[in-house]
Amino acid sequence: MKKKDTVEKFEELVKTTDTFWLVKHSLTCPISAHAFDEYKQYEQENQEIDTYYLAVQEARPLSNYIAEKYQVRHESPQALLFADNNIVWHASHRKINIASLQKAVKER
């Protein structure tokens, strides 16, 4: 799992990677901590899609950019599945768990 923290790094990712996960994670929220733990466990068990994250407090401009560019309301925590430079699935808060992430990949 790799951290993204700037618009430039994110745009490079979009240009070079067809399908990937990105999670917006709050460093201070217990619900976000739980969702991030689920995401990390998912990543360990499912290596077929690259996984990335951003810490909202450290990358607010990037978080806002994604919300605006892709017309997806910002939430934290928030899991976003990108395919071909589009968000094809997203969820927030307690809806981020291993089962929902696996299901999203199967249904895309």
PDB file of C-alpha atoms in Angstrom:
ATOM      1  CA  MET A   1       0.000   0.000   0.000  1.00  0.00           C
ATOM      2  CA  LYS A   2       1.407   3.335  -1.015  1.00  0.00           C
ATOM      3  CA  LYS A   3       0.628   6.821   0.212  1.00  0.00           C
ATOM      4  CA  LYS A   4      -0.413   9.591  -2.166  1.00  0.00           C
ATOM      5  CA  ASP A   5      -0.251  13.149  -0.911  1.00  0.00           C
ATOM      6  CA  THR A   6      -0.228  15.509  -3.890  1.00  0.00           C
ATOM      7  CA  VAL A   7      -2.391  16.123  -6.933  1.00  0.00           C
ATOM      8  CA  GLU A   8       0.653  15.589  -9.144  1.00  0.00           C
ATOM      9  CA  LYS A   9       1.399  12.137  -7.691  1.00  0.00           C
ATOM     10  CA  PHE A  10      -2.255  11.184  -7.982  1.00  0.00           C
ATOM     11  CA  GLU A  11      -2.470  12.313 -11.619  1.00  0.00           C
ATOM     12  CA  GLU A  12       0.634  10.282 -12.424  1.00  0.00           C
ATOM     13  CA  LEU A  13      -1.057   7.261 -10.839  1.00  0.00           C
ATOM     14  CA  VAL A  14      -4.214   7.770 -12.910  1.00  0.00           C
ATOM     15  CA  LYS A  15      -2.125   7.971 -16.089  1.00  0.00           C
ATOM     16  CA  THR A  16      -0.162   4.789 -15.378  1.00  0.00           C
ATOM     17  CA  THR A  17      -2.604   2.505 -13.543  1.00  0.00           C
ATOM     18  CA  ASP A  18      -5.907   1.315 -14.987  1.00  0.00           C
ATOM     19  CA  THR A  19      -7.514  -0.024 -11.801  1.00  0.00           C
ATOM     20  CA  PHE A  20      -6.651   0.804  -8.202  1.00  0.00           C
ATOM     21  CA  TRP A  21      -8.067   1.465  -4.740  1.00  0.00           C
ATOM     22  CA  LEU A  22      -7.657   4.742  -2.875  1.00  0.00           C
ATOM     23  CA  VAL A  23      -8.795   5.250   0.704  1.00  0.00           C
ATOM     24  CA  LYS A  24      -9.178   8.642   2.321  1.00  0.00           C
ATOM     25  CA  HIS A  25      -8.162   8.150   5.932  1.00  0.00           C
ATOM     26  CA  SER A  26      -8.491  10.500   8.897  1.00  0.00           C
ATOM     27  CA  LEU A  27      -5.645  10.250  11.375  1.00  0.00           C
ATOM     28  CA  THR A  28      -7.860  11.323  14.283  1.00  0.00           C
ATOM     29  CA  CYS A  29     -11.145   9.438  13.777  1.00  0.00           C
ATOM     30  CA  PRO A  30     -11.722   6.042  15.431  1.00  0.00           C
ATOM     31  CA  ILE A  31     -14.207   5.001  12.718  1.00  0.00           C
ATOM     32  CA  SER A  32     -11.577   5.812  10.114  1.00  0.00           C
ATOM     33  CA  ALA A  33      -8.995   3.783  12.052  1.00  0.00           C
ATOM     34  CA  HIS A  34     -11.299   0.766  11.990  1.00  0.00           C
ATOM     35  CA  ALA A  35     -12.012   1.158   8.259  1.00  0.00           C
ATOM     36  CA  PHE A  36      -8.297   1.575   7.554  1.00  0.00           C
ATOM     37  CA  ASP A  37      -7.561  -1.650   9.465  1.00  0.00           C
ATOM     38  CA  GLU A  38     -10.129  -3.441   7.275  1.00  0.00           C
ATOM     39  CA  TYR A  39      -8.515  -1.925   4.173  1.00  0.00           C
ATOM     40  CA  LYS A  40      -5.044  -3.058   5.251  1.00  0.00           C
ATOM     41  CA  GLN A  41      -6.314  -6.570   5.886  1.00  0.00           C
ATOM     42  CA  TYR A  42      -8.057  -6.587   2.503  1.00  0.00           C
ATOM     43  CA  GLU A  43      -4.816  -5.459   0.844  1.00  0.00           C
ATOM     44  CA  GLN A  44      -2.843  -8.275   2.490  1.00  0.00           C
ATOM     45  CA  GLU A  45      -5.317 -10.908   1.306  1.00  0.00           C
ATOM     46  CA  ASN A  46      -6.055  -9.466  -2.164  1.00  0.00           C
ATOM     47  CA  GLN A  47      -3.039  -8.480  -4.201  1.00  0.00           C
ATOM     48  CA  GLU A  48      -4.677  -8.282  -7.644  1.00  0.00           C
ATOM     49  CA  ILE A  49      -5.439  -4.549  -7.468  1.00  0.00           C
ATOM     50  CA  ASP A  50      -2.966  -1.876  -6.347  1.00  0.00           C
ATOM     51  CA  THR A  51      -3.880  -0.089  -3.135  1.00  0.00           C
ATOM     52  CA  TYR A  52      -3.190   3.507  -2.134  1.00  0.00           C
ATOM     53  CA  TYR A  53      -4.277   5.885   0.585  1.00  0.00           C
ATOM     54  CA  LEU A  54      -4.157   9.488   1.594  1.00  0.00           C
ATOM     55  CA  ALA A  55      -4.225  10.963   5.073  1.00  0.00           C
ATOM     56  CA  VAL A  56      -6.824  13.711   4.896  1.00  0.00           C
ATOM     57  CA  GLN A  57      -5.045  15.972   7.395  1.00  0.00           C
ATOM     58  CA  GLU A  58      -1.843  15.780   5.348  1.00  0.00           C
ATOM     59  CA  ALA A  59      -3.348  15.901   1.860  1.00  0.00           C
ATOM     60  CA  ARG A  60      -6.449  18.104   2.027  1.00  0.00           C
ATOM     61  CA  PRO A  61      -5.818  19.684  -1.421  1.00  0.00           C
ATOM     62  CA  LEU A  62      -5.657  16.217  -3.001  1.00  0.00           C
ATOM     63  CA  SER A  63      -8.756  15.048  -1.154  1.00  0.00           C
ATOM     64  CA  ASN A  64     -10.685  18.110  -2.322  1.00  0.00           C
ATOM     65  CA  TYR A  65      -9.364  17.719  -5.868  1.00  0.00           C
ATOM     66  CA  ILE A  66     -10.637  14.136  -6.097  1.00  0.00           C
ATOM     67  CA  ALA A  67     -14.054  15.115  -4.737  1.00  0.00           C
ATOM     68  CA  GLU A  68     -14.365  17.951  -7.240  1.00  0.00           C
ATOM     69  CA  LYS A  69     -12.913  16.221 -10.302  1.00  0.00           C
ATOM     70  CA  TYR A  70     -14.909  13.010  -9.883  1.00  0.00           C
ATOM     71  CA  GLN A  71     -18.062  14.584  -8.425  1.00  0.00           C
ATOM     72  CA  VAL A  72     -17.999  12.364  -5.326  1.00  0.00           C
ATOM     73  CA  ARG A  73     -18.816  14.019  -2.028  1.00  0.00           C
ATOM     74  CA  HIS A  74     -15.816  13.989   0.312  1.00  0.00           C
ATOM     75  CA  GLU A  75     -16.137  11.690   3.294  1.00  0.00           C
ATOM     76  CA  SER A  76     -13.630  10.299   5.714  1.00  0.00           C
ATOM     77  CA  PRO A  77     -13.049   7.456   5.766  1.00  0.00           C
ATOM     78  CA  GLN A  78     -13.859   6.813   2.150  1.00  0.00           C
ATOM     79  CA  ALA A  79     -12.887   3.932  -0.142  1.00  0.00           C
ATOM     80  CA  LEU A  80     -12.751   4.645  -3.872  1.00  0.00           C
ATOM     81  CA  LEU A  81     -12.289   2.046  -6.602  1.00  0.00           C
ATOM     82  CA  PHE A  82     -10.911   3.607  -9.774  1.00  0.00           C
ATOM     83  CA  ALA A  83     -11.044   1.985 -13.202  1.00  0.00           C
ATOM     84  CA  ASP A  84     -10.103   3.714 -16.452  1.00  0.00           C
ATOM     85  CA  ASN A  85      -9.886   7.125 -14.732  1.00  0.00           C
ATOM     86  CA  ASN A  86     -13.374   6.856 -13.230  1.00  0.00           C
ATOM     87  CA  ILE A  87     -14.663   5.998  -9.792  1.00  0.00           C
ATOM     88  CA  VAL A  88     -16.640   2.803 -10.304  1.00  0.00           C
ATOM     89  CA  TRP A  89     -17.478   2.187  -6.631  1.00  0.00           C
ATOM     90  CA  HIS A  90     -17.200   4.077  -3.374  1.00  0.00           C
ATOM     91  CA  ALA A  91     -18.236   3.689   0.241  1.00  0.00           C
ATOM     92  CA  SER A  92     -17.647   5.421   3.524  1.00  0.00           C
ATOM     93  CA  HIS A  93     -17.474   4.832   7.239  1.00  0.00           C
ATOM     94  CA  ARG A  94     -18.639   1.399   8.436  1.00  0.00           C
ATOM     95  CA  LYS A  95     -19.435   0.292   4.899  1.00  0.00           C
ATOM     96  CA  ILE A  96     -15.696  -0.106   4.346  1.00  0.00           C
ATOM     97  CA  ASN A  97     -14.903  -3.700   5.214  1.00  0.00           C
ATOM     98  CA  ILE A  98     -13.204  -6.673   3.632  1.00  0.00           C
ATOM     99  CA  ALA A  99     -16.443  -8.172   2.297  1.00  0.00           C
ATOM    100  CA  SER A 100     -17.636  -4.930   0.678  1.00  0.00           C
ATOM    101  CA  LEU A 101     -14.251  -4.312  -0.950  1.00  0.00           C
ATOM    102  CA  GLN A 102     -14.125  -7.863  -2.338  1.00  0.00           C
ATOM    103  CA  LYS A 103     -17.699  -7.579  -3.610  1.00  0.00           C
ATOM    104  CA  ALA A 104     -16.951  -4.265  -5.318  1.00  0.00           C
ATOM    105  CA  VAL A 105     -14.057  -5.803  -7.239  1.00  0.00           C
ATOM    106  CA  LYS A 106     -16.139  -8.789  -8.346  1.00  0.00           C
ATOM    107  CA  GLU A 107     -18.997  -6.578  -9.545  1.00  0.00           C
ATOM    108  CA  ARG A 108     -17.001  -3.970 -11.423  1.00  0.00           C
TER     109      ARG A 108
END
